[in-house]
mmCIF file with all atom_site columns, C-alpha atoms in Angstrom:
data_model
loop_
_atom_site.group_PDB
_atom_site.id
_atom_site.type_symbol
_atom_site.label_atom_id
_atom_site.label_alt_id
_atom_site.label_comp_id
_atom_site.label_asym_id
_atom_site.label_entity_id
_atom_site.label_seq_id
_atom_site.pdbx_PDB_ins_code
_atom_site.Cartn_x
_atom_site.Cartn_y
_atom_site.Cartn_z
_atom_site.occupancy
_atom_site.B_iso_or_equiv
_atom_site.pdbx_formal_charge
_atom_site.auth_seq_id
_atom_site.auth_comp_id
_atom_site.auth_asym_id
_atom_site.auth_atom_id
_atom_site.pdbx_PDB_model_num
ATOM 1   C CA . UNK A 1 1   ? 0.000  0.000  0.000   1.00 46.00 ? 87  UNK A CA 1
ATOM 2   C CA . UNK A 1 2   ? 1.365  3.405  -0.960  1.00 50.00 ? 88  UNK A CA 1
ATOM 3   C CA . UNK A 1 3   ? 1.986  5.790  1.876   1.00 58.00 ? 89  UNK A CA 1
ATOM 4   C CA . UNK A 1 4   ? -0.085 8.963  1.797   1.00 66.00 ? 90  UNK A CA 1
ATOM 5   C CA . UNK A 1 5   ? 1.679  12.202 0.943   1.00 79.00 ? 91  UNK A CA 1
ATOM 6   C CA . UNK A 1 6   ? 2.129  14.764 3.652   1.00 94.00 ? 92  UNK A CA 1
ATOM 7   C CA . UNK A 1 7   ? 0.361  18.087 3.277   1.00 94.00 ? 93  UNK A CA 1
ATOM 8   C CA . UNK A 1 8   ? 3.640  19.912 2.664   1.00 96.00 ? 94  UNK A CA 1
ATOM 9   C CA . UNK A 1 9   ? 4.506  17.509 -0.175  1.00 96.00 ? 95  UNK A CA 1
ATOM 10  C CA . UNK A 1 10  ? 1.042  18.026 -1.697  1.00 96.00 ? 96  UNK A CA 1
ATOM 11  C CA . UNK A 1 11  ? 1.461  21.787 -1.500  1.00 97.00 ? 97  UNK A CA 1
ATOM 12  C CA . UNK A 1 12  ? 4.944  21.670 -3.023  1.00 97.00 ? 98  UNK A CA 1
ATOM 13  C CA . UNK A 1 13  ? 3.584  19.563 -5.901  1.00 97.00 ? 99  UNK A CA 1
ATOM 14  C CA . UNK A 1 14  ? 0.746  22.052 -6.428  1.00 98.00 ? 100 UNK A CA 1
ATOM 15  C CA . UNK A 1 15  ? 3.213  24.931 -6.579  1.00 98.00 ? 101 UNK A CA 1
ATOM 16  C CA . UNK A 1 16  ? 5.457  22.995 -8.994  1.00 98.00 ? 102 UNK A CA 1
ATOM 17  C CA . UNK A 1 17  ? 2.579  22.003 -11.292 1.00 98.00 ? 103 UNK A CA 1
ATOM 18  C CA . UNK A 1 18  ? 1.070  25.457 -11.557 1.00 98.00 ? 104 UNK A CA 1
ATOM 19  C CA . UNK A 1 19  ? 4.350  27.343 -11.882 1.00 98.00 ? 105 UNK A CA 1
ATOM 20  C CA . UNK A 1 20  ? 5.430  24.938 -14.640 1.00 98.00 ? 106 UNK A CA 1
ATOM 21  C CA . UNK A 1 21  ? 2.232  25.776 -16.548 1.00 98.00 ? 107 UNK A CA 1
ATOM 22  C CA . UNK A 1 22  ? 2.919  29.496 -16.217 1.00 98.00 ? 108 UNK A CA 1
ATOM 23  C CA . UNK A 1 23  ? 6.591  29.074 -17.102 1.00 97.00 ? 109 UNK A CA 1
ATOM 24  C CA . UNK A 1 24  ? 5.690  27.116 -20.256 1.00 98.00 ? 110 UNK A CA 1
ATOM 25  C CA . UNK A 1 25  ? 3.147  29.726 -21.329 1.00 97.00 ? 111 UNK A CA 1
ATOM 26  C CA . UNK A 1 26  ? 5.600  32.582 -20.874 1.00 97.00 ? 112 UNK A CA 1
ATOM 27  C CA . UNK A 1 27  ? 8.309  30.716 -22.805 1.00 97.00 ? 113 UNK A CA 1
ATOM 28  C CA . UNK A 1 28  ? 5.952  29.677 -25.638 1.00 97.00 ? 114 UNK A CA 1
ATOM 29  C CA . UNK A 1 29  ? 4.716  33.253 -26.059 1.00 96.00 ? 115 UNK A CA 1
ATOM 30  C CA . UNK A 1 30  ? 8.173  34.854 -25.668 1.00 95.00 ? 116 UNK A CA 1
ATOM 31  C CA . UNK A 1 31  ? 6.945  36.858 -22.685 1.00 95.00 ? 117 UNK A CA 1
ATOM 32  C CA . UNK A 1 32  ? 9.306  38.095 -19.962 1.00 94.00 ? 118 UNK A CA 1
ATOM 33  C CA . UNK A 1 33  ? 9.654  35.931 -16.891 1.00 95.00 ? 119 UNK A CA 1
ATOM 34  C CA . UNK A 1 34  ? 8.936  37.409 -13.440 1.00 95.00 ? 120 UNK A CA 1
ATOM 35  C CA . UNK A 1 35  ? 11.902 39.298 -12.046 1.00 92.00 ? 121 UNK A CA 1
ATOM 36  C CA . UNK A 1 36  ? 12.788 41.543 -9.130  1.00 88.00 ? 122 UNK A CA 1
ATOM 37  C CA . UNK A 1 37  ? 14.972 43.699 -11.396 1.00 89.00 ? 123 UNK A CA 1
ATOM 38  C CA . UNK A 1 38  ? 13.779 47.260 -11.972 1.00 87.00 ? 124 UNK A CA 1
ATOM 39  C CA . UNK A 1 39  ? 12.927 46.469 -15.591 1.00 87.00 ? 125 UNK A CA 1
ATOM 40  C CA . UNK A 1 40  ? 10.974 43.327 -14.698 1.00 87.00 ? 126 UNK A CA 1
ATOM 41  C CA . UNK A 1 41  ? 7.383  42.968 -15.892 1.00 90.00 ? 127 UNK A CA 1
ATOM 42  C CA . UNK A 1 42  ? 4.745  44.720 -13.807 1.00 87.00 ? 128 UNK A CA 1
ATOM 43  C CA . UNK A 1 43  ? 2.129  42.162 -14.771 1.00 89.00 ? 129 UNK A CA 1
ATOM 44  C CA . UNK A 1 44  ? 2.424  38.727 -16.305 1.00 90.00 ? 130 UNK A CA 1
ATOM 45  C CA . UNK A 1 45  ? -0.519 39.300 -18.640 1.00 89.00 ? 131 UNK A CA 1
ATOM 46  C CA . UNK A 1 46  ? -1.808 35.762 -18.239 1.00 95.00 ? 132 UNK A CA 1
ATOM 47  C CA . UNK A 1 47  ? -5.079 34.483 -19.710 1.00 96.00 ? 133 UNK A CA 1
ATOM 48  C CA . UNK A 1 48  ? -7.865 33.592 -17.262 1.00 94.00 ? 134 UNK A CA 1
ATOM 49  C CA . UNK A 1 49  ? -7.036 29.881 -16.971 1.00 93.00 ? 135 UNK A CA 1
ATOM 50  C CA . UNK A 1 50  ? -3.428 30.674 -16.145 1.00 96.00 ? 136 UNK A CA 1
ATOM 51  C CA . UNK A 1 51  ? -4.472 33.364 -13.677 1.00 96.00 ? 137 UNK A CA 1
ATOM 52  C CA . UNK A 1 52  ? -6.275 30.509 -11.916 1.00 96.00 ? 138 UNK A CA 1
ATOM 53  C CA . UNK A 1 53  ? -2.995 28.559 -11.895 1.00 97.00 ? 139 UNK A CA 1
ATOM 54  C CA . UNK A 1 54  ? -1.195 31.617 -10.569 1.00 96.00 ? 140 UNK A CA 1
ATOM 55  C CA . UNK A 1 55  ? -3.754 31.964 -7.759  1.00 96.00 ? 141 UNK A CA 1
ATOM 56  C CA . UNK A 1 56  ? -3.500 28.261 -6.929  1.00 97.00 ? 142 UNK A CA 1
ATOM 57  C CA . UNK A 1 57  ? 0.303  28.457 -6.773  1.00 98.00 ? 143 UNK A CA 1
ATOM 58  C CA . UNK A 1 58  ? 0.175  31.544 -4.546  1.00 96.00 ? 144 UNK A CA 1
ATOM 59  C CA . UNK A 1 59  ? -2.370 30.000 -2.163  1.00 95.00 ? 145 UNK A CA 1
ATOM 60  C CA . UNK A 1 60  ? -0.391 26.767 -1.935  1.00 97.00 ? 146 UNK A CA 1
ATOM 61  C CA . UNK A 1 61  ? 2.919  28.556 -1.418  1.00 96.00 ? 147 UNK A CA 1
ATOM 62  C CA . UNK A 1 62  ? 1.430  30.701 1.361   1.00 91.00 ? 148 UNK A CA 1
ATOM 63  C CA . UNK A 1 63  ? 0.004  27.653 3.126   1.00 92.00 ? 149 UNK A CA 1
ATOM 64  C CA . UNK A 1 64  ? 3.332  25.859 2.680   1.00 95.00 ? 150 UNK A CA 1
ATOM 65  C CA . UNK A 1 65  ? 5.151  28.866 4.143   1.00 90.00 ? 151 UNK A CA 1
ATOM 66  C CA . UNK A 1 66  ? 2.780  28.929 7.116   1.00 87.00 ? 152 UNK A CA 1
ATOM 67  C CA . UNK A 1 67  ? 3.110  25.181 7.745   1.00 91.00 ? 153 UNK A CA 1
ATOM 68  C CA . UNK A 1 68  ? 6.892  25.208 7.524   1.00 92.00 ? 154 UNK A CA 1
ATOM 69  C CA . UNK A 1 69  ? 7.095  28.080 9.996   1.00 86.00 ? 155 UNK A CA 1
ATOM 70  C CA . UNK A 1 70  ? 5.171  26.140 12.605  1.00 85.00 ? 156 UNK A CA 1
ATOM 71  C CA . UNK A 1 71  ? 2.810  27.743 15.104  1.00 78.00 ? 157 UNK A CA 1
ATOM 72  C CA . UNK A 1 72  ? 5.418  29.604 17.173  1.00 77.00 ? 158 UNK A CA 1
ATOM 73  C CA . UNK A 1 73  ? 7.141  31.271 14.225  1.00 81.00 ? 159 UNK A CA 1
ATOM 74  C CA . UNK A 1 74  ? 3.796  31.925 12.567  1.00 73.00 ? 160 UNK A CA 1
ATOM 75  C CA . UNK A 1 75  ? 2.690  33.961 15.571  1.00 67.00 ? 161 UNK A CA 1
ATOM 76  C CA . UNK A 1 76  ? 5.914  35.947 15.657  1.00 71.00 ? 162 UNK A CA 1
ATOM 77  C CA . UNK A 1 77  ? 6.676  36.312 11.937  1.00 74.00 ? 163 UNK A CA 1
ATOM 78  C CA . UNK A 1 78  ? 6.292  40.094 12.116  1.00 67.00 ? 164 UNK A CA 1
ATOM 79  C CA . UNK A 1 79  ? 4.308  40.605 8.922   1.00 71.00 ? 165 UNK A CA 1
ATOM 80  C CA . UNK A 1 80  ? 2.762  43.601 10.665  1.00 67.00 ? 166 UNK A CA 1
ATOM 81  C CA . UNK A 1 81  ? 6.123  45.354 10.235  1.00 68.00 ? 167 UNK A CA 1
ATOM 82  C CA . UNK A 1 82  ? 5.352  45.609 6.527   1.00 75.00 ? 168 UNK A CA 1
ATOM 83  C CA . UNK A 1 83  ? 2.972  48.438 7.308   1.00 81.00 ? 169 UNK A CA 1
ATOM 84  C CA . UNK A 1 84  ? 5.809  50.446 8.856   1.00 84.00 ? 170 UNK A CA 1
ATOM 85  C CA . UNK A 1 85  ? 8.032  50.524 5.807   1.00 86.00 ? 171 UNK A CA 1
ATOM 86  C CA . UNK A 1 86  ? 5.130  50.974 3.375   1.00 89.00 ? 172 UNK A CA 1
ATOM 87  C CA . UNK A 1 87  ? 3.901  54.000 5.314   1.00 91.00 ? 173 UNK A CA 1
ATOM 88  C CA . UNK A 1 88  ? 7.424  55.444 5.419   1.00 93.00 ? 174 UNK A CA 1
ATOM 89  C CA . UNK A 1 89  ? 7.913  54.906 1.665   1.00 93.00 ? 175 UNK A CA 1
ATOM 90  C CA . UNK A 1 90  ? 4.592  56.588 0.939   1.00 91.00 ? 176 UNK A CA 1
ATOM 91  C CA . UNK A 1 91  ? 4.994  59.482 3.389   1.00 94.00 ? 177 UNK A CA 1
ATOM 92  C CA . UNK A 1 92  ? 8.423  60.454 2.075   1.00 95.00 ? 178 UNK A CA 1
ATOM 93  C CA . UNK A 1 93  ? 7.702  59.519 -1.565  1.00 94.00 ? 179 UNK A CA 1
ATOM 94  C CA . UNK A 1 94  ? 10.811 57.351 -1.684  1.00 95.00 ? 180 UNK A CA 1
ATOM 95  C CA . UNK A 1 95  ? 9.820  55.870 -5.038  1.00 94.00 ? 181 UNK A CA 1
ATOM 96  C CA . UNK A 1 96  ? 10.494 59.264 -6.588  1.00 95.00 ? 182 UNK A CA 1
ATOM 97  C CA . UNK A 1 97  ? 13.541 60.074 -4.458  1.00 97.00 ? 183 UNK A CA 1
ATOM 98  C CA . UNK A 1 98  ? 15.564 57.121 -5.756  1.00 97.00 ? 184 UNK A CA 1
ATOM 99  C CA . UNK A 1 99  ? 16.690 57.720 -9.366  1.00 96.00 ? 185 UNK A CA 1
ATOM 100 C CA . UNK A 1 100 ? 14.750 55.491 -11.782 1.00 93.00 ? 186 UNK A CA 1
ATOM 101 C CA . UNK A 1 101 ? 17.808 54.257 -13.629 1.00 91.00 ? 187 UNK A CA 1
ATOM 102 C CA . UNK A 1 102 ? 20.432 55.009 -11.034 1.00 94.00 ? 188 UNK A CA 1
ATOM 103 C CA . UNK A 1 103 ? 21.165 54.702 -7.363  1.00 96.00 ? 189 UNK A CA 1
ATOM 104 C CA . UNK A 1 104 ? 21.514 56.810 -4.249  1.00 98.00 ? 190 UNK A CA 1
ATOM 105 C CA . UNK A 1 105 ? 23.356 56.341 -0.971  1.00 97.00 ? 191 UNK A CA 1
ATOM 106 C CA . UNK A 1 106 ? 21.437 56.043 2.277   1.00 97.00 ? 192 UNK A CA 1
ATOM 107 C CA . UNK A 1 107 ? 23.042 59.288 3.428   1.00 97.00 ? 193 UNK A CA 1
ATOM 108 C CA . UNK A 1 108 ? 21.985 61.170 0.285   1.00 98.00 ? 194 UNK A CA 1
ATOM 109 C CA . UNK A 1 109 ? 18.470 59.760 0.588   1.00 98.00 ? 195 UNK A CA 1
ATOM 110 C CA . UNK A 1 110 ? 18.285 60.757 4.260   1.00 97.00 ? 196 UNK A CA 1
ATOM 111 C CA . UNK A 1 111 ? 19.483 64.282 3.439   1.00 97.00 ? 197 UNK A CA 1
ATOM 112 C CA . UNK A 1 112 ? 16.902 64.563 0.650   1.00 97.00 ? 198 UNK A CA 1
ATOM 113 C CA . UNK A 1 113 ? 13.982 63.728 2.947   1.00 97.00 ? 199 UNK A CA 1
ATOM 114 C CA . UNK A 1 114 ? 15.359 65.257 6.153   1.00 96.00 ? 200 UNK A CA 1
ATOM 115 C CA . UNK A 1 115 ? 15.347 62.074 8.225   1.00 96.00 ? 201 UNK A CA 1
ATOM 116 C CA . UNK A 1 116 ? 18.110 60.528 10.340  1.00 96.00 ? 202 UNK A CA 1
ATOM 117 C CA . UNK A 1 117 ? 20.337 58.351 8.104   1.00 95.00 ? 203 UNK A CA 1
ATOM 118 C CA . UNK A 1 118 ? 20.238 55.439 10.563  1.00 95.00 ? 204 UNK A CA 1
ATOM 119 C CA . UNK A 1 119 ? 16.444 55.383 10.522  1.00 95.00 ? 205 UNK A CA 1
ATOM 120 C CA . UNK A 1 120 ? 16.370 55.582 6.726   1.00 96.00 ? 206 UNK A CA 1
ATOM 121 C CA . UNK A 1 121 ? 18.837 52.710 6.467   1.00 96.00 ? 207 UNK A CA 1
ATOM 122 C CA . UNK A 1 122 ? 16.870 50.467 8.843   1.00 94.00 ? 208 UNK A CA 1
ATOM 123 C CA . UNK A 1 123 ? 13.496 51.089 7.236   1.00 94.00 ? 209 UNK A CA 1
ATOM 124 C CA . UNK A 1 124 ? 14.732 50.824 3.654   1.00 96.00 ? 210 UNK A CA 1
ATOM 125 C CA . UNK A 1 125 ? 16.622 47.611 4.520   1.00 94.00 ? 211 UNK A CA 1
ATOM 126 C CA . UNK A 1 126 ? 13.331 46.202 5.808   1.00 91.00 ? 212 UNK A CA 1
ATOM 127 C CA . UNK A 1 127 ? 11.696 47.145 2.499   1.00 92.00 ? 213 UNK A CA 1
ATOM 128 C CA . UNK A 1 128 ? 14.586 45.499 0.634   1.00 92.00 ? 214 UNK A CA 1
ATOM 129 C CA . UNK A 1 129 ? 13.934 42.292 2.577   1.00 86.00 ? 215 UNK A CA 1
ATOM 130 C CA . UNK A 1 130 ? 10.468 42.320 0.985   1.00 85.00 ? 216 UNK A CA 1
ATOM 131 C CA . UNK A 1 131 ? 11.955 43.127 -2.444  1.00 87.00 ? 217 UNK A CA 1
ATOM 132 C CA . UNK A 1 132 ? 10.877 46.755 -2.503  1.00 92.00 ? 218 UNK A CA 1
ATOM 133 C CA . UNK A 1 133 ? 14.096 48.506 -3.529  1.00 95.00 ? 219 UNK A CA 1
ATOM 134 C CA . UNK A 1 134 ? 17.412 46.688 -3.743  1.00 95.00 ? 220 UNK A CA 1
ATOM 135 C CA . UNK A 1 135 ? 20.965 47.252 -2.582  1.00 95.00 ? 221 UNK A CA 1
ATOM 136 C CA . UNK A 1 136 ? 23.363 46.760 -5.476  1.00 95.00 ? 222 UNK A CA 1
ATOM 137 C CA . UNK A 1 137 ? 26.261 47.227 -3.054  1.00 95.00 ? 223 UNK A CA 1
ATOM 138 C CA . UNK A 1 138 ? 26.664 48.231 0.597   1.00 95.00 ? 224 UNK A CA 1
ATOM 139 C CA . UNK A 1 139 ? 25.334 51.680 1.451   1.00 96.00 ? 225 UNK A CA 1
ATOM 140 C CA . UNK A 1 140 ? 23.515 52.167 -1.843  1.00 97.00 ? 226 UNK A CA 1
ATOM 141 C CA . UNK A 1 141 ? 19.825 51.922 -2.787  1.00 97.00 ? 227 UNK A CA 1
ATOM 142 C CA . UNK A 1 142 ? 18.380 51.327 -6.260  1.00 97.00 ? 228 UNK A CA 1
ATOM 143 C CA . UNK A 1 143 ? 14.979 50.426 -7.634  1.00 96.00 ? 229 UNK A CA 1
ATOM 144 C CA . UNK A 1 144 ? 13.524 46.942 -7.852  1.00 93.00 ? 230 UNK A CA 1
ATOM 145 C CA . UNK A 1 145 ? 10.521 46.203 -10.061 1.00 90.00 ? 231 UNK A CA 1
ATOM 146 C CA . UNK A 1 146 ? 8.185  46.919 -7.123  1.00 89.00 ? 232 UNK A CA 1
ATOM 147 C CA . UNK A 1 147 ? 9.743  50.233 -6.101  1.00 92.00 ? 233 UNK A CA 1
ATOM 148 C CA . UNK A 1 148 ? 9.908  51.354 -9.725  1.00 92.00 ? 234 UNK A CA 1
ATOM 149 C CA . UNK A 1 149 ? 6.150  50.769 -9.898  1.00 90.00 ? 235 UNK A CA 1
ATOM 150 C CA . UNK A 1 150 ? 5.754  53.040 -6.860  1.00 89.00 ? 236 UNK A CA 1
ATOM 151 C CA . UNK A 1 151 ? 7.623  55.767 -8.739  1.00 91.00 ? 237 UNK A CA 1
ATOM 152 C CA . UNK A 1 152 ? 5.743  55.352 -12.002 1.00 90.00 ? 238 UNK A CA 1
ATOM 153 C CA . UNK A 1 153 ? 2.194  54.718 -10.779 1.00 86.00 ? 239 UNK A CA 1
ATOM 154 C CA . UNK A 1 154 ? 0.866  57.406 -8.434  1.00 76.00 ? 240 UNK A CA 1
ATOM 155 C CA . UNK A 1 155 ? -2.168 55.281 -7.515  1.00 76.00 ? 241 UNK A CA 1
ATOM 156 C CA . UNK A 1 156 ? 0.034  52.568 -6.033  1.00 73.00 ? 242 UNK A CA 1
ATOM 157 C CA . UNK A 1 157 ? 2.208  54.988 -4.055  1.00 58.00 ? 243 UNK A CA 1
ATOM 158 C CA . UNK A 1 158 ? -0.781 56.562 -2.313  1.00 60.00 ? 244 UNK A CA 1
#
């Protein structure tokens, strides 16, 4: 008798199946693959049936993430901290303070917005951990695909 799969194995298989479908579609249609780079696609432009695959993969990956954390880590995972950096980015319009096709030091950014450089560094590093902005080298901030969207789409930034 075959042993039943664990829930985490089922979820991993779901993620693999649905991401493979999306990957094949993007390759077959010569569309750009998802990327965190500043020139990465803002939207995948998937047809409805593949949007369903995308949703299934995202749901499964979130459940897998939650299960692998376990109850203790799940309680203390600090997702609420995301609100802190998003509010800071919006309040100081950081999407437009970082050059679109360039970079800026933490000190220059802090001087531009009139905030303590240490605070700017800590909050922007938190945003970088969630792939909003990137640090091409120590002490320097540049756009990621997500932060570039903040700069280019005023509705998102608000």
